[in-house]
């Protein structure tokens, strides 16, 4: 395409407006993808409002992309025009550092994001390095597949890397786009799963998605009652909390893992870490290899995003609904 049409933020927190750009010549290792669907991840909202101080305007958000390859660069050998692919947060890496050569491209220090300092998927097309365009199994419908590309991999990767298994007692904190996929993947790994939510109305659906237990975190005493219970707690929320209560909910040797980004620094007392050899950690997306594994696991085990569909030109409405925590559970824009 000589021009790509999308929706861009022109200033911090601004409404998205139609915006066209000229992508220039296709690089030898890039592919161009005509976008059919793009999920609305909360990270897009953080970028639009420049919460992380890394946004440059104008920019087109969007990094949960599904579409069809329309052009390949001269050096691309493993993908073909017409193939359906998914693209997540990462669009390139150096390919040569100690992390890339181990297949941990998501840890590459010069990793490039799909919609930071470049234009993402709230558009009719996008270009990325071919290593970051992931072929999708036929069993995954495009709308349900899109949220897996960022939300899905972000929760799958730590559950998989921390060896979650049938003996694990797992807590998932925040049942939104990431959290509702985490409930499903934690069950696929065989764990006993507890949902932590501020939304009592989500209990029934959380149980249907895989939670055996539901903790309403707005109830006083709720956190005290689950002290010393979990081997692994994955927090997907983008808000400040009493993190000490979550550390105290861990059994000895348990791990609290952040994938959601709270606005303030996290503070905690060292004593429960020392006494119970507990760990606090975090996790960023996943490598292309893990992405391929995750979409395959999702297809074979029936993990599916529960989505609300919006036309691409209604992206501002979708964003507004995400902001209000009203979406069940991932808004997906469709062209
Ligand atoms: P989302 O769909 O908006 O879900 C967030 C959930 O957090 C909400 O559904 C809500 O769940 C809970 N929540 C919201 N406000 C809260 C509050 N004030 N107090 C307590 N809980 C609250 O967002 P998402 O797309 O899943 O993204 C979540 C976070 O993950 C964002 O910070 C995003 O930037 C981050 N993220 C990180 C990575 C990574 O690589 N680490 C990748 C993708 C996204 P309940 O209604 O159940 O309480
Ligand atoms: Zn995301």
Coordinates of N, CA and C and ligand atoms in Angstrom, one line a residue, residues 41-43 46 52 150 154 174-179 196-199 202 236-239 241 259-261 283-285 322 325 329-330, ligand 1:
X41 N -5.9 -3.2 24.0 CA -5.2 -3.5 25.2 C -5.1 -2.3 26.1
X42 N -5.1 -2.5 27.4 CA -5.0 -1.3 28.3 C -3.7 -0.6 28.0
X43 N -2.7 -1.3 27.5 CA -1.4 -0.6 27.2 C -1.6 0.5 26.2
X46 N -2.6 3.5 28.1 CA -1.4 4.1 28.8 C -0.6 4.9 27.8
X52 N 3.6 6.4 30.5 CA 5.0 5.9 30.6 C 6.0 6.8 30.1
X150 N -1.3 -10.1 22.5 CA -0.6 -9.4 23.6 C -1.2 -9.9 24.9
X154 N 1.0 -12.5 27.3 CA 1.5 -11.9 28.6 C 1.2 -12.7 29.8
X174 N -7.5 -9.3 38.9 CA -8.0 -8.4 37.9 C -8.5 -9.2 36.7
X175 N -9.9 -9.2 36.6 CA -10.4 -10.1 35.5 C -10.9 -9.2 34.4
X176 N -9.9 -8.7 33.6 CA -10.1 -7.9 32.4 C -9.6 -8.6 31.2
X177 N -9.1 -7.9 30.2 CA -8.6 -8.5 29.0 C -7.5 -9.6 29.3
X178 N -6.5 -9.2 30.1 CA -5.4 -10.2 30.5 C -6.0 -11.3 31.4
X179 N -6.7 -10.8 32.4 CA -7.1 -11.7 33.5 C -8.0 -12.8 33.1
X196 N -9.3 -12.9 41.7 CA -9.4 -11.8 42.6 C -10.0 -10.6 41.8
X197 N -11.1 -10.1 42.2 CA -11.8 -9.0 41.4 C -12.4 -8.0 42.3
X198 N -12.5 -6.8 41.8 CA -13.2 -5.7 42.4 C -14.7 -5.7 42.0
X199 N -15.0 -6.6 41.0 CA -16.3 -6.6 40.4 C -17.1 -7.9 40.7
X202 N -18.7 -10.1 38.2 CA -17.9 -11.0 37.3 C -17.8 -12.4 37.8
X236 N -2.8 -8.5 37.1 CA -2.9 -7.9 35.8 C -3.5 -6.5 35.9
X237 N -3.6 -6.0 37.1 CA -4.4 -4.7 37.3 C -3.4 -3.5 37.1
X238 N -4.1 -2.4 36.6 CA -3.3 -1.2 36.3 C -3.6 -0.2 37.4
X239 N -3.7 -0.6 38.7 CA -4.1 0.3 39.7 C -3.2 0.0 41.0
X241 N -2.6 -0.9 44.8 CA -3.3 -1.8 45.8 C -2.4 -1.9 47.1
X259 N 2.2 -8.3 35.8 CA 2.2 -8.0 34.4 C 1.4 -6.7 34.2
X260 N 0.4 -6.5 35.0 CA -0.2 -5.2 35.0 C 0.7 -4.1 35.6
X261 N 0.5 -2.9 35.2 CA 1.4 -1.8 35.6 C 0.7 -0.8 36.5
X283 N 6.9 -9.8 34.3 CA 7.1 -10.5 33.1 C 6.6 -9.7 31.9
X284 N 7.4 -9.6 30.8 CA 7.0 -8.8 29.6 C 6.7 -9.7 28.5
X285 N 5.5 -9.6 27.9 CA 5.0 -10.3 26.7 C 5.6 -11.7 26.6
X322 N -13.4 0.7 27.8 CA -12.2 0.0 28.5 C -11.9 0.8 29.7
X325 N -13.9 0.2 32.7 CA -14.0 -1.2 33.1 C -15.3 -1.8 32.8
X329 N -14.7 -9.3 27.6 CA -13.6 -8.9 28.4 C -12.5 -8.2 27.6
X330 N -12.7 -8.3 26.3 CA -11.7 -7.5 25.4 C -12.5 -6.9 24.3
Ligands
LIG1 P1 -8.2 -4.2 31.4 O1 -8.9 -5.1 30.4 O2 -8.7 -2.8 31.6 O3 -8.3 -5.0 32.8 C1 -7.8 -4.5 34.0 C2 -8.6 -5.1 35.1 O4 -8.0 -4.6 36.3 C3 -10.0 -4.6 35.2 O5 -10.9 -5.4 34.4 C4 -10.3 -4.7 36.7 O6 -10.6 -6.1 37.0 C5 -9.0 -4.4 37.3 N1 -9.0 -3.0 37.8 C6 -9.2 -1.9 37.1 N2 -9.1 -0.8 37.9 C7 -8.9 -1.3 39.1 C8 -8.8 -0.6 40.4 N3 -8.9 0.7 40.5 N4 -8.5 -1.4 41.5 C9 -8.5 -2.7 41.3 N5 -8.6 -3.4 40.2 C10 -8.8 -2.7 39.1 O7 -6.6 -4.1 31.1 P2 -5.7 -5.2 30.4 O8 -5.7 -4.9 28.9 O9 -6.0 -6.5 30.9 O10 -4.3 -4.7 30.9 C11 -4.0 -4.7 32.3 C12 -2.6 -4.2 32.6 O11 -1.6 -5.0 32.0 C13 -2.3 -2.8 32.0 O12 -1.6 -2.0 33.0 C14 -1.5 -3.0 30.8 O13 -0.7 -2.0 30.4 C15 -0.6 -4.2 31.3 N6 0.0 -5.0 30.2 C16 1.2 -5.5 30.5 C17 1.8 -6.3 29.6 C18 3.2 -6.9 29.9 O14 3.9 -7.3 28.9 N7 3.6 -7.0 31.1 C19 1.2 -6.7 28.4 C20 -0.1 -6.2 28.2 C21 -0.7 -5.4 29.1 P3 -11.8 -6.4 38.1 O15 -13.1 -5.8 37.5 O16 -11.9 -7.9 38.0 O17 -11.4 -5.9 39.4

